[in-house]
Amino acid sequence: MGVVLEPYIYEGGMYKHGMILELLEDLGGYLVQKTPAGSEVTLVMLIPKEDVHLVEDVAEKLLGKMTKAPLTGTEIAVVSPTLASHHLPHSACDVAEYLRRGGANTNMIGLARGMGRRVALSEDYERKLINEHDVAVFSFGVFTDCIINKKPKLFKGIKIPIVATGGPDLNTEDVPGADMYVGNIGRVSHRLRKESELSSLDTLNEKVGEIIEQKREELAKDPPVVMPARLMQEIERQIPQIQNVLSPAPITLQLDGVRIKLPYEDHHEDVENIEFDEGVVLSEIAEVSPSKMKNYILIKIKPESEIGYTI
C-alpha cells in the first residue's frame, strides 16, 4: 500500500500498444480502461509514481501521447434538475464529456422533479443513486435567483461533495450546500466550443480535481483495506462473465470501491467469494450490495481502521 500511483491517459496507434501494457504490468501498475477506435487506442492507467518516466519513454517511441488524468479512478454523477429540454441542454453533455477527458467515468442523471420552486426535490431513490458516486456535479441554468434560492433544495440528503455549475458568475458561498461553484456554464442551445466556454470547462475539471485530491488525502489517512485497482484486477481474473459485458467500463473504479456491471442476484455470491493471495476473502473486507443503477453490484471497501490491516 506504500506505492503511490499516478493516473495517466495514453493516446496513440493500436500498433505495438501491447508494449505499454506489458511494461505497466511489470512495474506493478494497473490498466483502468482500454478504448480502441479504429487504428487508435486510448489507455487509462495507474502508474507507480517513480516509474512514470519509463512509460513515457516507450510512449514517445510509439509516437503516442501521455497526459496526466487526475480524475482517473473516480465515478462522477452529472445531475440535471429534470430531463426536460430547458434543464438538460447541450452544456450538461459537454460537462460529462469534459470530465471523461480528465479520466473520470461519468453518469448523467435527470431528476424526477425540479421544474418549480415548490416541487424542486429529489426522490429518496435518486439521492441514494447519487450518493453511490464520488462527486456530484449539478448542471444548472442562467437565473441567479433560481440557483441561490431554489436549486439548493436538490442538495438535501447528498452526502458526497457537490459541485454546482451555472451561467451567472457567483461565489461558492452564494450557493448554500455546494462545496464548489463554477460559473459561465449555463443553459445554451449549442455545444460549448467558444474559447471562454472551454476555459470554464477547464476550470470545472480543475475544481473537481481539487475536490478529488482532498478526498484522496482523507482516504490516505485511513486507506481502504485493498486498492480498488487491485480489486478490479482480481475481478477480471476470478469472474470470467465480466468479459461478456458490452457496457462501457464493465468494472468502474471509485475512490473507495468498485461498481460491477453484472446482475446482483446472479453474481453477488461469486463476487463475495473472491479470494486474494493473502488468503483474505472479499466479503471480509468489503460491503457487497445491489446498486441503485440497473441492479448492478456495488462494492465499498472497508477502511483499515475498521479491519485492522491492509493487503
PDB file of C-alpha atoms in Angstrom:
ATOM      1  CA  MET A   1       0.000   0.000   0.000  1.00  0.00           C
ATOM      2  CA  GLY A   2       3.032   2.268   0.160  1.00  0.00           C
ATOM      3  CA  VAL A   3       3.218   2.612  -3.628  1.00  0.00           C
ATOM      4  CA  VAL A   4       1.924   5.934  -4.928  1.00  0.00           C
ATOM      5  CA  LEU A   5       0.065   5.529  -8.221  1.00  0.00           C
ATOM      6  CA  GLU A   6      -0.177   8.366 -10.755  1.00  0.00           C
ATOM      7  CA  PRO A   7      -3.128   8.467 -13.182  1.00  0.00           C
ATOM      8  CA  TYR A   8      -2.317   8.892 -16.896  1.00  0.00           C
ATOM      9  CA  ILE A   9      -4.034   8.549 -20.273  1.00  0.00           C
ATOM     10  CA  TYR A  10      -2.101   7.190 -23.259  1.00  0.00           C
ATOM     11  CA  GLU A  11      -3.412   8.048 -26.739  1.00  0.00           C
ATOM     12  CA  GLY A  12      -1.724   6.507 -29.758  1.00  0.00           C
ATOM     13  CA  GLY A  13      -1.824   3.926 -32.505  1.00  0.00           C
ATOM     14  CA  MET A  14      -3.039   0.386 -31.963  1.00  0.00           C
ATOM     15  CA  TYR A  15       0.255  -0.863 -33.416  1.00  0.00           C
ATOM     16  CA  LYS A  16       2.539  -2.252 -30.686  1.00  0.00           C
ATOM     17  CA  HIS A  17       0.500  -0.676 -27.860  1.00  0.00           C
ATOM     18  CA  GLY A  18       0.957  -4.032 -26.109  1.00  0.00           C
ATOM     19  CA  MET A  19       4.469  -2.846 -25.195  1.00  0.00           C
ATOM     20  CA  ILE A  20       2.860  -0.244 -22.924  1.00  0.00           C
ATOM     21  CA  LEU A  21       0.615  -2.862 -21.301  1.00  0.00           C
ATOM     22  CA  GLU A  22       3.490  -5.307 -20.725  1.00  0.00           C
ATOM     23  CA  LEU A  23       5.627  -2.593 -19.132  1.00  0.00           C
ATOM     24  CA  LEU A  24       2.703  -1.458 -16.961  1.00  0.00           C
ATOM     25  CA  GLU A  25       2.241  -4.997 -15.637  1.00  0.00           C
ATOM     26  CA  ASP A  26       5.982  -5.386 -14.961  1.00  0.00           C
ATOM     27  CA  LEU A  27       6.012  -2.117 -12.990  1.00  0.00           C
ATOM     28  CA  GLY A  28       3.043  -3.129 -10.831  1.00  0.00           C
ATOM     29  CA  GLY A  29       0.669  -0.596 -12.348  1.00  0.00           C
ATOM     30  CA  TYR A  30      -2.945  -1.088 -13.409  1.00  0.00           C
ATOM     31  CA  LEU A  31      -4.897  -0.678 -16.642  1.00  0.00           C
ATOM     32  CA  VAL A  32      -8.179   1.006 -15.717  1.00  0.00           C
ATOM     33  CA  GLN A  33      -9.759   1.151 -19.176  1.00  0.00           C
ATOM     34  CA  LYS A  34      -8.847   0.373 -22.783  1.00  0.00           C
ATOM     35  CA  THR A  35     -10.826   2.003 -25.600  1.00  0.00           C
ATOM     36  CA  PRO A  36      -9.928   1.014 -29.177  1.00  0.00           C
ATOM     37  CA  ALA A  37     -11.242   3.217 -32.008  1.00  0.00           C
ATOM     38  CA  GLY A  38     -10.197   2.133 -35.488  1.00  0.00           C
ATOM     39  CA  SER A  39      -6.409   2.242 -35.689  1.00  0.00           C
ATOM     40  CA  GLU A  40      -6.145   4.292 -32.463  1.00  0.00           C
ATOM     41  CA  VAL A  41      -6.325   3.227 -28.834  1.00  0.00           C
ATOM     42  CA  THR A  42      -6.811   5.066 -25.534  1.00  0.00           C
ATOM     43  CA  LEU A  43      -5.398   3.550 -22.346  1.00  0.00           C
ATOM     44  CA  VAL A  44      -6.350   4.856 -18.911  1.00  0.00           C
ATOM     45  CA  MET A  45      -3.657   3.747 -16.468  1.00  0.00           C
ATOM     46  CA  LEU A  46      -2.437   3.969 -12.891  1.00  0.00           C
ATOM     47  CA  ILE A  47       1.380   4.003 -12.929  1.00  0.00           C
ATOM     48  CA  PRO A  48       3.794   3.850  -9.935  1.00  0.00           C
ATOM     49  CA  LYS A  49       4.996   7.444  -9.471  1.00  0.00           C
ATOM     50  CA  GLU A  50       8.718   6.688  -9.651  1.00  0.00           C
ATOM     51  CA  ASP A  51       8.272   4.726 -12.913  1.00  0.00           C
ATOM     52  CA  VAL A  52       6.193   7.203 -14.927  1.00  0.00           C
ATOM     53  CA  HIS A  53       9.241   8.247 -16.970  1.00  0.00           C
ATOM     54  CA  LEU A  54       9.746   4.661 -18.171  1.00  0.00           C
ATOM     55  CA  VAL A  55       6.224   4.510 -19.613  1.00  0.00           C
ATOM     56  CA  GLU A  56       6.655   7.981 -21.123  1.00  0.00           C
ATOM     57  CA  ASP A  57       9.830   6.803 -22.902  1.00  0.00           C
ATOM     58  CA  VAL A  58       8.004   3.862 -24.512  1.00  0.00           C
ATOM     59  CA  ALA A  59       5.036   6.094 -25.431  1.00  0.00           C
ATOM     60  CA  GLU A  60       7.412   8.532 -27.141  1.00  0.00           C
ATOM     61  CA  LYS A  61       8.984   5.730 -29.188  1.00  0.00           C
ATOM     62  CA  LEU A  62       5.497   4.666 -30.297  1.00  0.00           C
ATOM     63  CA  LEU A  63       4.686   8.309 -31.220  1.00  0.00           C
ATOM     64  CA  GLY A  64       1.881   8.283 -28.656  1.00  0.00           C
ATOM     65  CA  LYS A  65       0.778  10.983 -26.240  1.00  0.00           C
ATOM     66  CA  MET A  66       0.795  10.727 -22.433  1.00  0.00           C
ATOM     67  CA  THR A  67      -1.462  13.066 -20.450  1.00  0.00           C
ATOM     68  CA  LYS A  68      -1.920  13.244 -16.695  1.00  0.00           C
ATOM     69  CA  ALA A  69      -5.530  12.433 -15.834  1.00  0.00           C
ATOM     70  CA  PRO A  70      -6.281  13.498 -12.239  1.00  0.00           C
ATOM     71  CA  LEU A  71      -9.867  12.189 -12.306  1.00  0.00           C
ATOM     72  CA  THR A  72      -8.859   8.605 -13.148  1.00  0.00           C
ATOM     73  CA  GLY A  73     -10.350   6.005 -10.819  1.00  0.00           C
ATOM     74  CA  THR A  74     -13.384   8.121  -9.961  1.00  0.00           C
ATOM     75  CA  GLU A  75     -17.075   7.913 -10.835  1.00  0.00           C
ATOM     76  CA  ILE A  76     -18.918  11.229 -11.090  1.00  0.00           C
ATOM     77  CA  ALA A  77     -22.669  11.907 -11.296  1.00  0.00           C
ATOM     78  CA  VAL A  78     -23.656  14.773 -13.638  1.00  0.00           C
ATOM     79  CA  VAL A  79     -27.094  15.781 -12.373  1.00  0.00           C
ATOM     80  CA  SER A  80     -29.782  17.830 -14.145  1.00  0.00           C
ATOM     81  CA  PRO A  81     -32.909  19.038 -12.273  1.00  0.00           C
ATOM     82  CA  THR A  82     -35.200  17.318 -14.840  1.00  0.00           C
ATOM     83  CA  LEU A  83     -34.983  15.612 -18.206  1.00  0.00           C
ATOM     84  CA  ALA A  84     -36.931  18.481 -19.807  1.00  0.00           C
ATOM     85  CA  SER A  85     -35.247  20.333 -22.671  1.00  0.00           C
ATOM     86  CA  HIS A  86     -34.770  23.503 -20.603  1.00  0.00           C
ATOM     87  CA  HIS A  87     -32.884  21.583 -17.911  1.00  0.00           C
ATOM     88  CA  LEU A  88     -30.887  19.116 -19.991  1.00  0.00           C
ATOM     89  CA  PRO A  89     -29.243  21.321 -22.635  1.00  0.00           C
ATOM     90  CA  HIS A  90     -26.010  20.776 -24.510  1.00  0.00           C
ATOM     91  CA  SER A  91     -23.911  22.069 -21.618  1.00  0.00           C
ATOM     92  CA  ALA A  92     -24.709  19.094 -19.362  1.00  0.00           C
ATOM     93  CA  CYS A  93     -23.469  16.703 -22.064  1.00  0.00           C
ATOM     94  CA  ASP A  94     -20.323  18.793 -22.553  1.00  0.00           C
ATOM     95  CA  VAL A  95     -19.668  18.788 -18.805  1.00  0.00           C
ATOM     96  CA  ALA A  96     -19.892  14.981 -18.728  1.00  0.00           C
ATOM     97  CA  GLU A  97     -17.658  14.664 -21.797  1.00  0.00           C
ATOM     98  CA  TYR A  98     -15.014  17.043 -20.403  1.00  0.00           C
ATOM     99  CA  LEU A  99     -14.884  15.163 -17.102  1.00  0.00           C
ATOM    100  CA  ARG A 100     -14.333  11.949 -19.060  1.00  0.00           C
ATOM    101  CA  ARG A 101     -11.361  13.577 -20.775  1.00  0.00           C
ATOM    102  CA  GLY A 102      -9.898  14.058 -17.300  1.00  0.00           C
ATOM    103  CA  GLY A 103     -10.115  10.293 -16.745  1.00  0.00           C
ATOM    104  CA  ALA A 104     -13.401  10.072 -14.818  1.00  0.00           C
ATOM    105  CA  ASN A 105     -16.301   7.748 -15.513  1.00  0.00           C
ATOM    106  CA  THR A 106     -19.478   9.841 -15.641  1.00  0.00           C
ATOM    107  CA  ASN A 107     -23.167   9.013 -15.348  1.00  0.00           C
ATOM    108  CA  MET A 108     -25.844  11.528 -16.341  1.00  0.00           C
ATOM    109  CA  ILE A 109     -28.838  11.631 -14.005  1.00  0.00           C
ATOM    110  CA  GLY A 110     -32.049  13.582 -14.698  1.00  0.00           C
ATOM    111  CA  LEU A 111     -34.119  14.047 -11.547  1.00  0.00           C
ATOM    112  CA  ALA A 112     -37.848  13.322 -11.497  1.00  0.00           C
ATOM    113  CA  ARG A 113     -38.847  16.754 -10.174  1.00  0.00           C
ATOM    114  CA  GLY A 114     -37.075  20.078 -10.263  1.00  0.00           C
ATOM    115  CA  MET A 115     -39.206  22.258 -12.504  1.00  0.00           C
ATOM    116  CA  GLY A 116     -40.990  24.506  -9.995  1.00  0.00           C
ATOM    117  CA  ARG A 117     -39.814  26.205  -6.824  1.00  0.00           C
ATOM    118  CA  ARG A 118     -42.176  24.228  -4.577  1.00  0.00           C
ATOM    119  CA  VAL A 119     -41.531  20.853  -6.177  1.00  0.00           C
ATOM    120  CA  ALA A 120     -37.748  21.080  -6.511  1.00  0.00           C
ATOM    121  CA  LEU A 121     -36.700  17.959  -4.670  1.00  0.00           C
ATOM    122  CA  SER A 122     -35.201  14.603  -5.438  1.00  0.00           C
ATOM    123  CA  GLU A 123     -36.673  11.193  -4.690  1.00  0.00           C
ATOM    124  CA  ASP A 124     -35.019   9.065  -1.998  1.00  0.00           C
ATOM    125  CA  TYR A 125     -34.070   6.577  -4.731  1.00  0.00           C
ATOM    126  CA  GLU A 126     -32.313   9.347  -6.667  1.00  0.00           C
ATOM    127  CA  ARG A 127     -30.407  10.533  -3.595  1.00  0.00           C
ATOM    128  CA  LYS A 128     -29.160   7.001  -2.916  1.00  0.00           C
ATOM    129  CA  LEU A 129     -28.093   6.647  -6.558  1.00  0.00           C
ATOM    130  CA  ILE A 130     -26.171   9.943  -6.478  1.00  0.00           C
ATOM    131  CA  ASN A 131     -24.532   9.001  -3.168  1.00  0.00           C
ATOM    132  CA  GLU A 132     -23.048   5.889  -4.800  1.00  0.00           C
ATOM    133  CA  HIS A 133     -20.661   8.194  -6.718  1.00  0.00           C
ATOM    134  CA  ASP A 134     -17.506  10.021  -5.628  1.00  0.00           C
ATOM    135  CA  VAL A 135     -18.674  13.536  -6.586  1.00  0.00           C
ATOM    136  CA  ALA A 136     -21.952  15.055  -7.834  1.00  0.00           C
ATOM    137  CA  VAL A 137     -21.818  17.841 -10.460  1.00  0.00           C
ATOM    138  CA  PHE A 138     -25.156  19.689 -10.677  1.00  0.00           C
ATOM    139  CA  SER A 139     -25.793  21.386 -14.039  1.00  0.00           C
ATOM    140  CA  PHE A 140     -27.983  24.472 -13.531  1.00  0.00           C
ATOM    141  CA  GLY A 141     -29.224  27.267 -15.779  1.00  0.00           C
ATOM    142  CA  VAL A 142     -28.790  31.030 -16.041  1.00  0.00           C
ATOM    143  CA  PHE A 143     -31.079  32.537 -13.369  1.00  0.00           C
ATOM    144  CA  THR A 144     -29.217  33.753 -10.281  1.00  0.00           C
ATOM    145  CA  ASP A 145     -32.305  33.707  -8.049  1.00  0.00           C
ATOM    146  CA  CYS A 146     -33.104  30.144  -9.103  1.00  0.00           C
ATOM    147  CA  ILE A 147     -29.575  28.874  -8.373  1.00  0.00           C
ATOM    148  CA  ILE A 148     -29.319  30.625  -4.985  1.00  0.00           C
ATOM    149  CA  ASN A 149     -32.835  30.189  -3.594  1.00  0.00           C
ATOM    150  CA  LYS A 150     -34.397  27.181  -5.294  1.00  0.00           C
ATOM    151  CA  LYS A 151     -31.904  24.652  -6.589  1.00  0.00           C
ATOM    152  CA  PRO A 152     -30.029  24.047  -3.291  1.00  0.00           C
ATOM    153  CA  LYS A 153     -33.130  22.084  -2.209  1.00  0.00           C
ATOM    154  CA  LEU A 154     -31.854  19.381  -4.545  1.00  0.00           C
ATOM    155  CA  PHE A 155     -28.719  19.005  -2.394  1.00  0.00           C
ATOM    156  CA  LYS A 156     -30.711  17.695   0.576  1.00  0.00           C
ATOM    157  CA  GLY A 157     -29.537  14.219   1.555  1.00  0.00           C
ATOM    158  CA  ILE A 158     -26.488  14.253  -0.730  1.00  0.00           C
ATOM    159  CA  LYS A 159     -23.524  13.034   1.330  1.00  0.00           C
ATOM    160  CA  ILE A 160     -20.784  13.281  -1.319  1.00  0.00           C
ATOM    161  CA  PRO A 161     -19.048  16.539  -2.394  1.00  0.00           C
ATOM    162  CA  ILE A 162     -21.257  18.780  -4.557  1.00  0.00           C
ATOM    163  CA  VAL A 163     -20.037  20.946  -7.446  1.00  0.00           C
ATOM    164  CA  ALA A 164     -22.655  23.312  -8.899  1.00  0.00           C
ATOM    165  CA  THR A 165     -22.389  24.853 -12.370  1.00  0.00           C
ATOM    166  CA  GLY A 166     -24.462  27.659 -13.866  1.00  0.00           C
ATOM    167  CA  GLY A 167     -24.401  30.726 -16.075  1.00  0.00           C
ATOM    168  CA  PRO A 168     -24.022  33.542 -13.501  1.00  0.00           C
ATOM    169  CA  ASP A 169     -20.630  34.427 -12.038  1.00  0.00           C
ATOM    170  CA  LEU A 170     -21.246  33.625  -8.362  1.00  0.00           C
ATOM    171  CA  ASN A 171     -19.088  32.776  -5.369  1.00  0.00           C
ATOM    172  CA  THR A 172     -19.308  29.311  -3.838  1.00  0.00           C
ATOM    173  CA  GLU A 173     -20.626  30.891  -0.624  1.00  0.00           C
ATOM    174  CA  ASP A 174     -23.627  32.236  -2.580  1.00  0.00           C
ATOM    175  CA  VAL A 175     -24.901  28.712  -3.297  1.00  0.00           C
ATOM    176  CA  PRO A 176     -25.975  27.060   0.001  1.00  0.00           C
ATOM    177  CA  GLY A 177     -24.812  23.450   0.303  1.00  0.00           C
ATOM    178  CA  ALA A 178     -22.369  23.477  -2.626  1.00  0.00           C
ATOM    179  CA  ASP A 179     -18.720  22.608  -1.994  1.00  0.00           C
ATOM    180  CA  MET A 180     -17.746  24.427  -5.190  1.00  0.00           C
ATOM    181  CA  TYR A 181     -19.465  26.649  -7.774  1.00  0.00           C
ATOM    182  CA  VAL A 182     -18.232  27.161 -11.345  1.00  0.00           C
ATOM    183  CA  GLY A 183     -19.842  29.895 -13.467  1.00  0.00           C
ATOM    184  CA  ASN A 184     -20.130  30.608 -17.193  1.00  0.00           C
ATOM    185  CA  ILE A 185     -21.529  27.103 -17.849  1.00  0.00           C
ATOM    186  CA  GLY A 186     -25.232  27.781 -18.177  1.00  0.00           C
ATOM    187  CA  ARG A 187     -28.115  26.862 -20.429  1.00  0.00           C
ATOM    188  CA  VAL A 188     -27.168  27.256 -24.087  1.00  0.00           C
ATOM    189  CA  SER A 189     -28.597  25.853 -27.310  1.00  0.00           C
ATOM    190  CA  HIS A 190     -25.212  24.970 -28.803  1.00  0.00           C
ATOM    191  CA  ARG A 191     -22.197  22.840 -27.966  1.00  0.00           C
ATOM    192  CA  LEU A 192     -19.640  24.597 -25.773  1.00  0.00           C
ATOM    193  CA  ARG A 193     -16.845  25.367 -28.210  1.00  0.00           C
ATOM    194  CA  LYS A 194     -16.073  29.079 -27.732  1.00  0.00           C
ATOM    195  CA  GLU A 195     -12.773  29.902 -26.056  1.00  0.00           C
ATOM    196  CA  SER A 196     -14.431  31.330 -22.930  1.00  0.00           C
ATOM    197  CA  GLU A 197     -16.711  28.283 -22.648  1.00  0.00           C
ATOM    198  CA  LEU A 198     -13.848  25.817 -22.996  1.00  0.00           C
ATOM    199  CA  SER A 199     -11.906  27.812 -20.418  1.00  0.00           C
ATOM    200  CA  SER A 200     -14.826  27.389 -17.995  1.00  0.00           C
ATOM    201  CA  LEU A 201     -14.861  23.640 -18.618  1.00  0.00           C
ATOM    202  CA  ASP A 202     -11.114  23.554 -17.891  1.00  0.00           C
ATOM    203  CA  THR A 203     -11.831  25.404 -14.639  1.00  0.00           C
ATOM    204  CA  LEU A 204     -14.536  22.861 -13.791  1.00  0.00           C
ATOM    205  CA  ASN A 205     -12.150  19.936 -14.283  1.00  0.00           C
ATOM    206  CA  GLU A 206      -9.562  21.731 -12.174  1.00  0.00           C
ATOM    207  CA  LYS A 207     -12.027  22.370  -9.322  1.00  0.00           C
ATOM    208  CA  VAL A 208     -13.394  18.818  -9.403  1.00  0.00           C
ATOM    209  CA  GLY A 209      -9.774  17.606  -9.420  1.00  0.00           C
ATOM    210  CA  GLU A 210      -9.099  19.639  -6.258  1.00  0.00           C
ATOM    211  CA  ILE A 211     -12.065  18.020  -4.503  1.00  0.00           C
ATOM    212  CA  ILE A 212     -10.955  14.546  -5.622  1.00  0.00           C
ATOM    213  CA  GLU A 213      -7.442  15.271  -4.344  1.00  0.00           C
ATOM    214  CA  GLN A 214      -8.888  16.289  -0.962  1.00  0.00           C
ATOM    215  CA  LYS A 215     -10.825  13.017  -0.807  1.00  0.00           C
ATOM    216  CA  ARG A 216      -7.674  11.072  -1.728  1.00  0.00           C
ATOM    217  CA  GLU A 217      -5.763  12.809   1.076  1.00  0.00           C
ATOM    218  CA  GLU A 218      -8.514  11.929   3.560  1.00  0.00           C
ATOM    219  CA  LEU A 219      -8.508   8.309   2.378  1.00  0.00           C
ATOM    220  CA  ALA A 220      -4.694   8.165   2.687  1.00  0.00           C
ATOM    221  CA  LYS A 221      -5.063   8.787   6.444  1.00  0.00           C
ATOM    222  CA  ASP A 222      -7.312   5.718   6.733  1.00  0.00           C
ATOM    223  CA  PRO A 223      -6.919   3.813   3.435  1.00  0.00           C
ATOM    224  CA  PRO A 224      -9.194   1.072   2.083  1.00  0.00           C
ATOM    225  CA  VAL A 225      -8.004  -2.422   3.011  1.00  0.00           C
ATOM    226  CA  VAL A 226      -7.259  -3.143  -0.660  1.00  0.00           C
ATOM    227  CA  MET A 227      -6.683  -0.791  -3.592  1.00  0.00           C
ATOM    228  CA  PRO A 228      -9.773  -0.591  -5.839  1.00  0.00           C
ATOM    229  CA  ALA A 229      -7.434  -1.079  -8.832  1.00  0.00           C
ATOM    230  CA  ARG A 230      -6.139  -4.348  -7.380  1.00  0.00           C
ATOM    231  CA  LEU A 231      -9.694  -5.482  -6.657  1.00  0.00           C
ATOM    232  CA  MET A 232     -10.576  -4.743 -10.293  1.00  0.00           C
ATOM    233  CA  GLN A 233      -7.697  -6.971 -11.397  1.00  0.00           C
ATOM    234  CA  GLU A 234      -8.922  -9.836  -9.195  1.00  0.00           C
ATOM    235  CA  ILE A 235     -12.482  -9.467 -10.529  1.00  0.00           C
ATOM    236  CA  GLU A 236     -11.170  -9.807 -14.092  1.00  0.00           C
ATOM    237  CA  ARG A 237      -9.251 -12.949 -13.101  1.00  0.00           C
ATOM    238  CA  GLN A 238     -11.910 -14.666 -10.992  1.00  0.00           C
ATOM    239  CA  ILE A 239     -15.223 -13.575 -12.570  1.00  0.00           C
ATOM    240  CA  PRO A 240     -14.981 -14.672 -16.241  1.00  0.00           C
ATOM    241  CA  GLN A 241     -18.527 -13.434 -17.018  1.00  0.00           C
ATOM    242  CA  ILE A 242     -17.247  -9.834 -16.884  1.00  0.00           C
ATOM    243  CA  GLN A 243     -15.590 -10.427 -20.266  1.00  0.00           C
ATOM    244  CA  ASN A 244     -19.044 -10.742 -21.870  1.00  0.00           C
ATOM    245  CA  VAL A 245     -20.315  -7.364 -20.634  1.00  0.00           C
ATOM    246  CA  LEU A 246     -20.731  -4.934 -23.536  1.00  0.00           C
ATOM    247  CA  SER A 247     -21.358  -1.816 -21.419  1.00  0.00           C
ATOM    248  CA  PRO A 248     -18.555   0.777 -21.281  1.00  0.00           C
ATOM    249  CA  ALA A 249     -16.265   0.269 -18.273  1.00  0.00           C
ATOM    250  CA  PRO A 250     -17.795  -3.042 -17.094  1.00  0.00           C
ATOM    251  CA  ILE A 251     -15.756  -2.605 -13.897  1.00  0.00           C
ATOM    252  CA  THR A 252     -15.941   1.025 -12.822  1.00  0.00           C
ATOM    253  CA  LEU A 253     -13.405   2.223 -10.266  1.00  0.00           C
ATOM    254  CA  GLN A 254     -14.309   4.528  -7.399  1.00  0.00           C
ATOM    255  CA  LEU A 255     -12.065   6.057  -4.757  1.00  0.00           C
ATOM    256  CA  ASP A 256     -13.229   3.569  -2.120  1.00  0.00           C
ATOM    257  CA  GLY A 257     -14.769   0.795  -4.166  1.00  0.00           C
ATOM    258  CA  VAL A 258     -15.920  -0.645  -7.475  1.00  0.00           C
ATOM    259  CA  ARG A 259     -19.140  -0.932  -9.468  1.00  0.00           C
ATOM    260  CA  ILE A 260     -19.501  -4.193 -11.433  1.00  0.00           C
ATOM    261  CA  LYS A 261     -21.965  -4.161 -14.325  1.00  0.00           C
ATOM    262  CA  LEU A 262     -23.348  -7.646 -13.709  1.00  0.00           C
ATOM    263  CA  PRO A 263     -26.779  -8.518 -12.214  1.00  0.00           C
ATOM    264  CA  TYR A 264     -26.565  -8.644  -8.417  1.00  0.00           C
ATOM    265  CA  GLU A 265     -28.844 -11.695  -7.984  1.00  0.00           C
ATOM    266  CA  ASP A 266     -26.824 -13.856 -10.367  1.00  0.00           C
ATOM    267  CA  HIS A 267     -23.272 -12.954  -9.390  1.00  0.00           C
ATOM    268  CA  HIS A 268     -23.035 -11.435  -5.900  1.00  0.00           C
ATOM    269  CA  GLU A 269     -22.023 -14.718  -4.243  1.00  0.00           C
ATOM    270  CA  ASP A 270     -19.161 -15.231  -6.707  1.00  0.00           C
ATOM    271  CA  VAL A 271     -18.022 -11.655  -6.071  1.00  0.00           C
ATOM    272  CA  GLU A 272     -18.225 -12.016  -2.288  1.00  0.00           C
ATOM    273  CA  ASN A 273     -16.060 -15.163  -2.513  1.00  0.00           C
ATOM    274  CA  ILE A 274     -13.231 -13.511  -4.467  1.00  0.00           C
ATOM    275  CA  GLU A 275     -10.019 -14.568  -2.705  1.00  0.00           C
ATOM    276  CA  PHE A 276      -6.744 -12.642  -2.559  1.00  0.00           C
ATOM    277  CA  ASP A 277      -3.239 -14.148  -2.396  1.00  0.00           C
ATOM    278  CA  GLU A 278      -3.076 -13.214   1.304  1.00  0.00           C
ATOM    279  CA  GLY A 279      -5.943 -15.662   1.982  1.00  0.00           C
ATOM    280  CA  VAL A 280      -8.480 -12.895   2.545  1.00  0.00           C
ATOM    281  CA  VAL A 281     -11.995 -13.213   1.070  1.00  0.00           C
ATOM    282  CA  LEU A 282     -13.680 -10.062  -0.288  1.00  0.00           C
ATOM    283  CA  SER A 283     -16.772 -10.373   1.947  1.00  0.00           C
ATOM    284  CA  GLU A 284     -14.477  -9.987   4.993  1.00  0.00           C
ATOM    285  CA  ILE A 285     -13.111  -6.606   3.892  1.00  0.00           C
ATOM    286  CA  ALA A 286     -15.911  -5.009   1.846  1.00  0.00           C
ATOM    287  CA  GLU A 287     -19.662  -4.481   1.663  1.00  0.00           C
ATOM    288  CA  VAL A 288     -21.202  -6.023  -1.467  1.00  0.00           C
ATOM    289  CA  SER A 289     -24.685  -4.661  -2.183  1.00  0.00           C
ATOM    290  CA  PRO A 290     -27.134  -4.149  -5.070  1.00  0.00           C
ATOM    291  CA  SER A 291     -26.602  -0.802  -6.783  1.00  0.00           C
ATOM    292  CA  LYS A 292     -29.457   1.596  -7.475  1.00  0.00           C
ATOM    293  CA  MET A 293     -28.176   1.669 -11.052  1.00  0.00           C
ATOM    294  CA  LYS A 294     -29.734  -1.200 -13.035  1.00  0.00           C
ATOM    295  CA  ASN A 295     -29.270  -3.527 -10.053  1.00  0.00           C
ATOM    296  CA  TYR A 296     -25.534  -3.762 -10.710  1.00  0.00           C
ATOM    297  CA  ILE A 297     -23.133  -4.871  -7.954  1.00  0.00           C
ATOM    298  CA  LEU A 298     -21.691  -2.110  -5.767  1.00  0.00           C
ATOM    299  CA  ILE A 299     -18.612  -2.819  -3.650  1.00  0.00           C
ATOM    300  CA  LYS A 300     -17.490  -0.430  -0.917  1.00  0.00           C
ATOM    301  CA  ILE A 301     -14.141  -1.419   0.602  1.00  0.00           C
ATOM    302  CA  LYS A 302     -13.845  -1.075   4.385  1.00  0.00           C
ATOM    303  CA  PRO A 303     -11.125   1.211   5.819  1.00  0.00           C
ATOM    304  CA  GLU A 304      -8.014  -0.026   7.590  1.00  0.00           C
ATOM    305  CA  SER A 305      -9.264   1.348  10.952  1.00  0.00           C
ATOM    306  CA  GLU A 306     -12.263  -0.990  10.811  1.00  0.00           C
ATOM    307  CA  ILE A 307     -10.428  -4.174   9.767  1.00  0.00           C
ATOM    308  CA  GLY A 308      -7.008  -3.559  11.336  1.00  0.00           C
ATOM    309  CA  TYR A 309      -4.798  -4.285   8.324  1.00  0.00           C
ATOM    310  CA  THR A 310      -4.293  -3.652   4.612  1.00  0.00           C
ATOM    311  CA  ILE A 311      -3.319  -6.047   1.833  1.00  0.00           C
TER     312      ILE A 311
END
